[in-house]
GROMACS .gro file of C-alpha atoms in nm:
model
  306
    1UNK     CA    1  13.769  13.408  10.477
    2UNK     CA    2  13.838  13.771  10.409
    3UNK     CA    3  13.683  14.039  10.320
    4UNK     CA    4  13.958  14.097   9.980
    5UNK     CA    5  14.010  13.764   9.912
    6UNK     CA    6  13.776  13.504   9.776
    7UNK     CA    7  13.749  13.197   9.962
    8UNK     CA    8  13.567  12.910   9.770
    9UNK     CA    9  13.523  12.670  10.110
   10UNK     CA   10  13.303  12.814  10.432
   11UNK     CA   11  13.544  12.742  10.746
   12UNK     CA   12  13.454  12.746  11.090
   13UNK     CA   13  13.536  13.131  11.190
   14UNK     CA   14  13.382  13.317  10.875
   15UNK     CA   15  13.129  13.550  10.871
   16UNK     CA   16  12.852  13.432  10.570
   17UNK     CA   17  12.587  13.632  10.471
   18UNK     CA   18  12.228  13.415  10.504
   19UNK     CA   19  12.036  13.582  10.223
   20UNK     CA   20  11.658  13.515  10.233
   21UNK     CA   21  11.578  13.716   9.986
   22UNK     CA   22  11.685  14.086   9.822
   23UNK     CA   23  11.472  14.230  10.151
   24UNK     CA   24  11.610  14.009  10.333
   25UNK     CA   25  11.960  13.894  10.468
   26UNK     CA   26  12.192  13.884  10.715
   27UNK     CA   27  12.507  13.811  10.874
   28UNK     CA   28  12.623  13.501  11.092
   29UNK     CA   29  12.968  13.378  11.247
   30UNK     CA   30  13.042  13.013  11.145
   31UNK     CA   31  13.086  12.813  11.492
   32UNK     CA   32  13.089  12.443  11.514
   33UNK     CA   33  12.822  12.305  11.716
   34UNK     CA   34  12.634  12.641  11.680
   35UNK     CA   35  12.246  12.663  11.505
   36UNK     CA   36  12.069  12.991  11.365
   37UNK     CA   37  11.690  13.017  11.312
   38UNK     CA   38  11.544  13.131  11.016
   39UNK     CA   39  11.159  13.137  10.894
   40UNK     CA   40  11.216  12.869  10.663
   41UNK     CA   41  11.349  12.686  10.992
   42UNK     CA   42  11.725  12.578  11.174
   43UNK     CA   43  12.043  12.605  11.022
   44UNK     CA   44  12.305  12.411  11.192
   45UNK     CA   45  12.651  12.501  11.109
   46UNK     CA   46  12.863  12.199  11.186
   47UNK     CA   47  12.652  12.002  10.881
   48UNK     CA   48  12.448  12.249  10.652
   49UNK     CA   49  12.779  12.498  10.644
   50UNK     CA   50  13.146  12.379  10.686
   51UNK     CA   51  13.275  12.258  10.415
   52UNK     CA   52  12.990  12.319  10.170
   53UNK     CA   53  13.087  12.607   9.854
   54UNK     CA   54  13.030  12.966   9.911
   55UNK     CA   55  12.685  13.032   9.678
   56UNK     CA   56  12.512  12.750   9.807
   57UNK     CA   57  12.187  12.618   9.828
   58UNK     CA   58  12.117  12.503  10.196
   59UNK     CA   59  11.785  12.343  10.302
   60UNK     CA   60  11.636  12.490  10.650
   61UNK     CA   61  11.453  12.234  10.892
   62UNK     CA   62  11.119  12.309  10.756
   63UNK     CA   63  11.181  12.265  10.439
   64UNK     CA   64  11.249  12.618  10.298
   65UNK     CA   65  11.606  12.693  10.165
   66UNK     CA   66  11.813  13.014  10.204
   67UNK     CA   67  12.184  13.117   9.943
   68UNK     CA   68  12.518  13.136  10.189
   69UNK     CA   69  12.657  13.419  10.048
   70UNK     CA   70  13.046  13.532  10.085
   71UNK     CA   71  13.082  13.865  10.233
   72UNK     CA   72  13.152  14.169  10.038
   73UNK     CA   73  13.200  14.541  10.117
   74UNK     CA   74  12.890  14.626   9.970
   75UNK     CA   75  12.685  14.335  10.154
   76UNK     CA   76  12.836  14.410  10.477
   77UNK     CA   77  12.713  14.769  10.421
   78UNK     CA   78  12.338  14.607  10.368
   79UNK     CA   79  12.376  14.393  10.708
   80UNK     CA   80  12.621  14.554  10.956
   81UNK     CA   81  12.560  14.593  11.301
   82UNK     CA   82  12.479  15.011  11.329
   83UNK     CA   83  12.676  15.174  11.596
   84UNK     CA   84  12.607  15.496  11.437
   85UNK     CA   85  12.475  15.612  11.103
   86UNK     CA   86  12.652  15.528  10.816
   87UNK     CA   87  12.766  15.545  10.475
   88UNK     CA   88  12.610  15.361  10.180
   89UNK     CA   89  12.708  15.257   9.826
   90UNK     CA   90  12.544  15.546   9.636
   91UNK     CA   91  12.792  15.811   9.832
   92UNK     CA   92  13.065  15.528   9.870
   93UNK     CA   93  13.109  15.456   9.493
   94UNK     CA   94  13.148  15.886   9.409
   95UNK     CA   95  13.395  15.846   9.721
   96UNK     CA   96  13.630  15.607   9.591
   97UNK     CA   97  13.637  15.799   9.215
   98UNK     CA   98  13.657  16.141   9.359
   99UNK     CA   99  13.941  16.063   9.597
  100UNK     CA  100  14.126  15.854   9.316
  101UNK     CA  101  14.185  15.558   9.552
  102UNK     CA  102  14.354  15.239   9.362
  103UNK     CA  103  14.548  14.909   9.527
  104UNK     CA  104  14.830  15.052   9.750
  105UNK     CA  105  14.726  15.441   9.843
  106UNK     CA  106  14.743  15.524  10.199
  107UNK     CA  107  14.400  15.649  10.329
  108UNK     CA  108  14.351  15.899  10.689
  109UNK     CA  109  13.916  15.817  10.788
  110UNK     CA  110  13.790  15.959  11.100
  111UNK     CA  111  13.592  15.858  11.234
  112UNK     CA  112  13.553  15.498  11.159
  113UNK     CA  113  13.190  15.485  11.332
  114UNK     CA  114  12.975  15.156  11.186
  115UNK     CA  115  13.320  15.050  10.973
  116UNK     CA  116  13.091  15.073  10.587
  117UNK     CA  117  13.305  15.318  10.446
  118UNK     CA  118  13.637  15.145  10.643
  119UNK     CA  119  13.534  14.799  10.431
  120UNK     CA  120  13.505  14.961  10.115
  121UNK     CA  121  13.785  15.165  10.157
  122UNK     CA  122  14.026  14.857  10.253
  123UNK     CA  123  13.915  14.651   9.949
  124UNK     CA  124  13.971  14.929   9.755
  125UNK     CA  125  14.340  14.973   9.844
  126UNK     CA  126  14.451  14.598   9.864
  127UNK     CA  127  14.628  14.460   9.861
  128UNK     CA  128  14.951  14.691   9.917
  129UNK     CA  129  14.777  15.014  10.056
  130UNK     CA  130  14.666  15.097  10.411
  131UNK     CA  131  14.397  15.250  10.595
  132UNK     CA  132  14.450  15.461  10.948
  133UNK     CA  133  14.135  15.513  11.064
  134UNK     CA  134  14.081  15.753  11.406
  135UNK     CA  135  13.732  15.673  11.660
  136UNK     CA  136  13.693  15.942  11.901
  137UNK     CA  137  13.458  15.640  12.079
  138UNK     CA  138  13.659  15.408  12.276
  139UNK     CA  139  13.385  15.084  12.267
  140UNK     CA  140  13.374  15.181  11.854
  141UNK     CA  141  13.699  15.147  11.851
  142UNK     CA  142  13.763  14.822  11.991
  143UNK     CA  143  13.459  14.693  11.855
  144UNK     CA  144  13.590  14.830  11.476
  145UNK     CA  145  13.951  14.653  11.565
  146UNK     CA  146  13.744  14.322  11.614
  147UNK     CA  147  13.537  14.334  11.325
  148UNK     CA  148  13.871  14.385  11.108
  149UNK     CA  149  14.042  14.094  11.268
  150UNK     CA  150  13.732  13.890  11.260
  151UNK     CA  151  13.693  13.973  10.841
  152UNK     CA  152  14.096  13.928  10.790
  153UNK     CA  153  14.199  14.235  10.712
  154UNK     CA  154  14.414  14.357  11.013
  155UNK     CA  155  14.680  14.377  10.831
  156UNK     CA  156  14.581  14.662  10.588
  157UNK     CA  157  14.376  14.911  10.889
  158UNK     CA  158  14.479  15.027  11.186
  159UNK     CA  159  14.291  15.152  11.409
  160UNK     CA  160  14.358  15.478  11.684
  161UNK     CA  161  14.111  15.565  11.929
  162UNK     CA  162  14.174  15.982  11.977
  163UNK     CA  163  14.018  16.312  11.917
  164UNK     CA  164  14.137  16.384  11.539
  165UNK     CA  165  14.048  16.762  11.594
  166UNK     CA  166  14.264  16.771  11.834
  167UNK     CA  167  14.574  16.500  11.774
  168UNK     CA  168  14.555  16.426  11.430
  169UNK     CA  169  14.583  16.083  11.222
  170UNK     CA  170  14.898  15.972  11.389
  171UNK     CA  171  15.080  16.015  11.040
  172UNK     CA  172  15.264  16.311  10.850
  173UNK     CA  173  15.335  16.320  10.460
  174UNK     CA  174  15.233  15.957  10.352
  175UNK     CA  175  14.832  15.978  10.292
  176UNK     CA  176  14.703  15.930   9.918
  177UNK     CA  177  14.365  16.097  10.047
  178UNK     CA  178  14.185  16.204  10.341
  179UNK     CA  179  13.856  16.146  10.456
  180UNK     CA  180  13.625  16.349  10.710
  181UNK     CA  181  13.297  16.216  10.921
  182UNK     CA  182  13.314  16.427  11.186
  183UNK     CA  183  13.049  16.701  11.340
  184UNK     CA  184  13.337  16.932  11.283
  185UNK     CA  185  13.518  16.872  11.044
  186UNK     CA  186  13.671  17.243  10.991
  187UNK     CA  187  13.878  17.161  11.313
  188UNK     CA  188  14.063  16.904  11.167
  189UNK     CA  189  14.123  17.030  10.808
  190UNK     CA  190  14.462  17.125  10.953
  191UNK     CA  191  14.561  16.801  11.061
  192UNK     CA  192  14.413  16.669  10.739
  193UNK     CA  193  14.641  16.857  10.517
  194UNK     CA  194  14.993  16.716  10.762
  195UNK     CA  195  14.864  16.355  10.683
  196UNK     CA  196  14.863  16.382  10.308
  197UNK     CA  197  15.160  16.384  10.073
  198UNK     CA  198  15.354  16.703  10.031
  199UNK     CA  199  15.112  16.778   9.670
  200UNK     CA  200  14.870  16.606   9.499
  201UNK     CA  201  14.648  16.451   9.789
  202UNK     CA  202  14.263  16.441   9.779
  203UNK     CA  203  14.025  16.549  10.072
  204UNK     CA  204  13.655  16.447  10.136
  205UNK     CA  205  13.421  16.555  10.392
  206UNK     CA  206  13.085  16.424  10.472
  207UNK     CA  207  12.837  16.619  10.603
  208UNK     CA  208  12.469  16.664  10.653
  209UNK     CA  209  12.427  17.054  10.740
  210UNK     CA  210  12.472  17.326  10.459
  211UNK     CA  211  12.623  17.526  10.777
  212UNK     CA  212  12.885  17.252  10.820
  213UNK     CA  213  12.969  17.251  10.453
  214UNK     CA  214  13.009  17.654  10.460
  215UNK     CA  215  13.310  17.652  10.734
  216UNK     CA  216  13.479  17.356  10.612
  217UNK     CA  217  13.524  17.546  10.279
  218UNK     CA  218  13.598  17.821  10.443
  219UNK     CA  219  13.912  17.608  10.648
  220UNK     CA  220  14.001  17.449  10.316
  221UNK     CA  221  14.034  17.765  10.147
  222UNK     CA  222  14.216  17.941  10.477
  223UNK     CA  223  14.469  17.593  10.431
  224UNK     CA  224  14.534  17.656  10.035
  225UNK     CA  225  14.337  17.328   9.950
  226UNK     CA  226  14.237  17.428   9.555
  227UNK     CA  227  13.948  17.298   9.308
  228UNK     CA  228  13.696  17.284   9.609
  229UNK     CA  229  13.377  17.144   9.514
  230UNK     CA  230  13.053  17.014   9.681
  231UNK     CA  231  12.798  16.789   9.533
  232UNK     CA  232  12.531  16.518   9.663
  233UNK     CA  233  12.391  16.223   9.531
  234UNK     CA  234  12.051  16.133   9.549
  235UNK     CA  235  11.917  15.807   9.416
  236UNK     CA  236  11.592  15.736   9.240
  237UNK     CA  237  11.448  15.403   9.149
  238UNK     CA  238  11.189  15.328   8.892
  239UNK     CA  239  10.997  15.037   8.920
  240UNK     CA  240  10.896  14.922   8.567
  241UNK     CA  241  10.543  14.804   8.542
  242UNK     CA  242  10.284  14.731   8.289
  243UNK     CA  243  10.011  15.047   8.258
  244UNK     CA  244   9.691  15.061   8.079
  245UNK     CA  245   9.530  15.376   7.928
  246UNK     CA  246   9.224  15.448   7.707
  247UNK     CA  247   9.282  15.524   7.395
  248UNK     CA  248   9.150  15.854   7.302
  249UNK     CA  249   8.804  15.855   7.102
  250UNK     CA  250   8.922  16.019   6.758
  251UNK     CA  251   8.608  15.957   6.611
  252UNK     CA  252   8.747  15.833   6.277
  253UNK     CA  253   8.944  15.547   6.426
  254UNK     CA  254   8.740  15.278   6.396
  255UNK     CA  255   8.662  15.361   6.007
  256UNK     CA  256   9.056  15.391   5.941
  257UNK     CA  257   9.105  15.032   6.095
  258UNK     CA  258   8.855  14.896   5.872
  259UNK     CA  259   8.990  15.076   5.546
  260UNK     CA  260   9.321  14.943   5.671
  261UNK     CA  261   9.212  14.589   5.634
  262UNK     CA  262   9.281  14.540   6.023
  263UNK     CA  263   9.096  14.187   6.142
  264UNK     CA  264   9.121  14.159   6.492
  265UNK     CA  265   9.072  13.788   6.498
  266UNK     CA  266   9.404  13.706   6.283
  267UNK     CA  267   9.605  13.566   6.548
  268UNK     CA  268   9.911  13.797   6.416
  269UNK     CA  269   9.738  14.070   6.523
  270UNK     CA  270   9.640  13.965   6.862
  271UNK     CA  271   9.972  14.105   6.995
  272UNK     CA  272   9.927  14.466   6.852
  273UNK     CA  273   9.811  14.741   7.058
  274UNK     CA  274   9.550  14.787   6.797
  275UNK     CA  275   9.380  14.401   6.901
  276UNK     CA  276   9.257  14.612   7.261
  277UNK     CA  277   9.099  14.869   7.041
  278UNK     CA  278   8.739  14.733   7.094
  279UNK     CA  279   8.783  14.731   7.508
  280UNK     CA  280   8.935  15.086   7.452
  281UNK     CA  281   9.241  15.061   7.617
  282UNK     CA  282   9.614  14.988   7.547
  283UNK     CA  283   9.882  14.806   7.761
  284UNK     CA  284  10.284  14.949   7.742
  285UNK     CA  285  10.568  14.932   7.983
  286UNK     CA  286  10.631  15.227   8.183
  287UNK     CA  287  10.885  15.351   8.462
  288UNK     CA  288  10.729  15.445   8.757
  289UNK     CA  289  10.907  15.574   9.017
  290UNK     CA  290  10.865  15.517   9.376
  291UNK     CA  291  10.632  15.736   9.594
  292UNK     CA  292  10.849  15.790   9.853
  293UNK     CA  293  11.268  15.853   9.788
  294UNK     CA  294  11.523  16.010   9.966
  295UNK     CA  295  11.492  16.366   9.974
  296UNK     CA  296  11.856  16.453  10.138
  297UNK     CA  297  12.162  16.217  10.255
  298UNK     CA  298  12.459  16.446  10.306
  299UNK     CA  299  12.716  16.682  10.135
  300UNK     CA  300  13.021  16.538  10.030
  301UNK     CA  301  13.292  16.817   9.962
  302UNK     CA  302  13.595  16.748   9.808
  303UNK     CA  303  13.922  16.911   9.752
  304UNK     CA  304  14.267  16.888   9.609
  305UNK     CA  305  14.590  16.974   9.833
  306UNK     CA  306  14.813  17.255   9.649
   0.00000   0.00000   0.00000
């Protein structure tokens, strides 16, 4: 199993995703010999998972049945283990375009935190490219360096545990892009700029305070980084539903109907919005949107290298 490669057979070691439902899901490690409970009842791994097809159907002890999913980037960002805040698809999909990642660019993160943006980020770039990622967090650190070995994907991430304001990514010249998570992120736009390519290379910082965003221009601009830029995405969701209204009393519209020749018991006419003119009301499809949405995530400023 890996996180970049498709595996079609669940093997003792991989991490599955148990998905309940869209509201609910979440991850397990693969063990012989090993059982995990669910509301719909046990799921023993020696006989309802190895061996069986990624996608499958598997039927719980009481009777209620869950989908073994194979892990993705964006799945693993839905069911990951928080060690700090992170990332999620909405700011990780303009992150990926904006930086101009493809297979086999070298990307600088720091810090590496919860790993969301480090799975993305790896798929992204495989299978020739390479991630250095810097935790200022020792126990993040190792715990990151696990989850990469444990989702096979070593290979293309490694992983330094130091102060990046203070001792950089660890590389000079080689990064594609550059990507900042830091409280201070104006400290390290130095160290940002020796990591990427002599011209060309693409910086990102994430932040949540307008305050933060002001000085880290501020460095860029003091560091000749050009076409700086700072947006934020904000996601709304609609929820379409049916709605019913009353139609308005015209006073004339019951005399136009008849002079129309409009017979509400023709069963062709029972599907018009006319055929709920005698209850006064009419029936559409509408998007609604939610009551409550995000107000603020972050600021993601971006800029180019000169």
């Amino acid at each position: 199993m890996s996180f970049v490669e498709y595996g079609d057979m669940i093997k003792d070691g991989d991490t599955a995703i148990v998905f309940l439902g869209h509201e609910s899901m979440f991850p397990v490690k693969v063990q012989h010999g090993t059982v995990t409970q669910t509301k719909y009842g046990v799921i023993r791994h020696s006989t309802d998972l190895i061996g069986k097809k990624y996608g499958s159907k598997v039927t719980c002890s009481k009777g209620g049945w869950v989908f073994i999913l194979h892990p993705t980037p964006e799945l693993w960002t839905m069911n990951l283990p928080h060690r700090t805040q992170i990332l999620y698809s909405t700011d990780i999909s303009i992150i990926t375009m904006m930086l101009e990642l493809k297979p086999g660019s070298i990307v600088c993160e720091s810090g590496t935190g919860s790993g969301s943006l480090s799975h993305a980020l790896i798929r992204t770039v495989a299978p020739s490219g390479h991630l250095y990622t810097v935790e200022f967090h020792q126990q993040r650190a190792e715990k990151a360096r696990e989850e990469f070995r444990e989702h096979g994907v070593e290979h293309l991430v490694t992983v330094t545990n130091q102060d990046v304001c203070k001792n950089g990514f660890g590389v000079s010249n080689v990064a594609d892009a550059v990507f900042l998570d830091i409280p201070s992120p104006w400290e390290a736009i130095g160290h940002a700029k020796s990591a990427l390519k002599a011209e060309g290379g693409r910086i990102c910082s994430f932040s949540p305070c307008i305050e933060q965003v002001q000085r880290t221009c501020l460095a860029m601009e003091e560091y000749g980084f050009t076409e700086i830029n700072t947006l934020e995405i904000l996601l709304r969701v609609y929820n379409v539903r049916t709605i019913s209204l009353q139609i308005p009393d015209l006073g004339k519209a019951a005399e136009d109907n008849s002079s129309t020749g409009f017979d509400s018991s023709n069963p062709s006419h029972q599907g018009s919005p006319c055929a709920n003119l005698q209850q006064g009301t009419v029936q559409f499809k509408s998007g609604v949107p939610l009551r409550e949405v995000v107000g603020h995530t972050g600021y993601l400023t971006f800029a180019t290298k000169s």
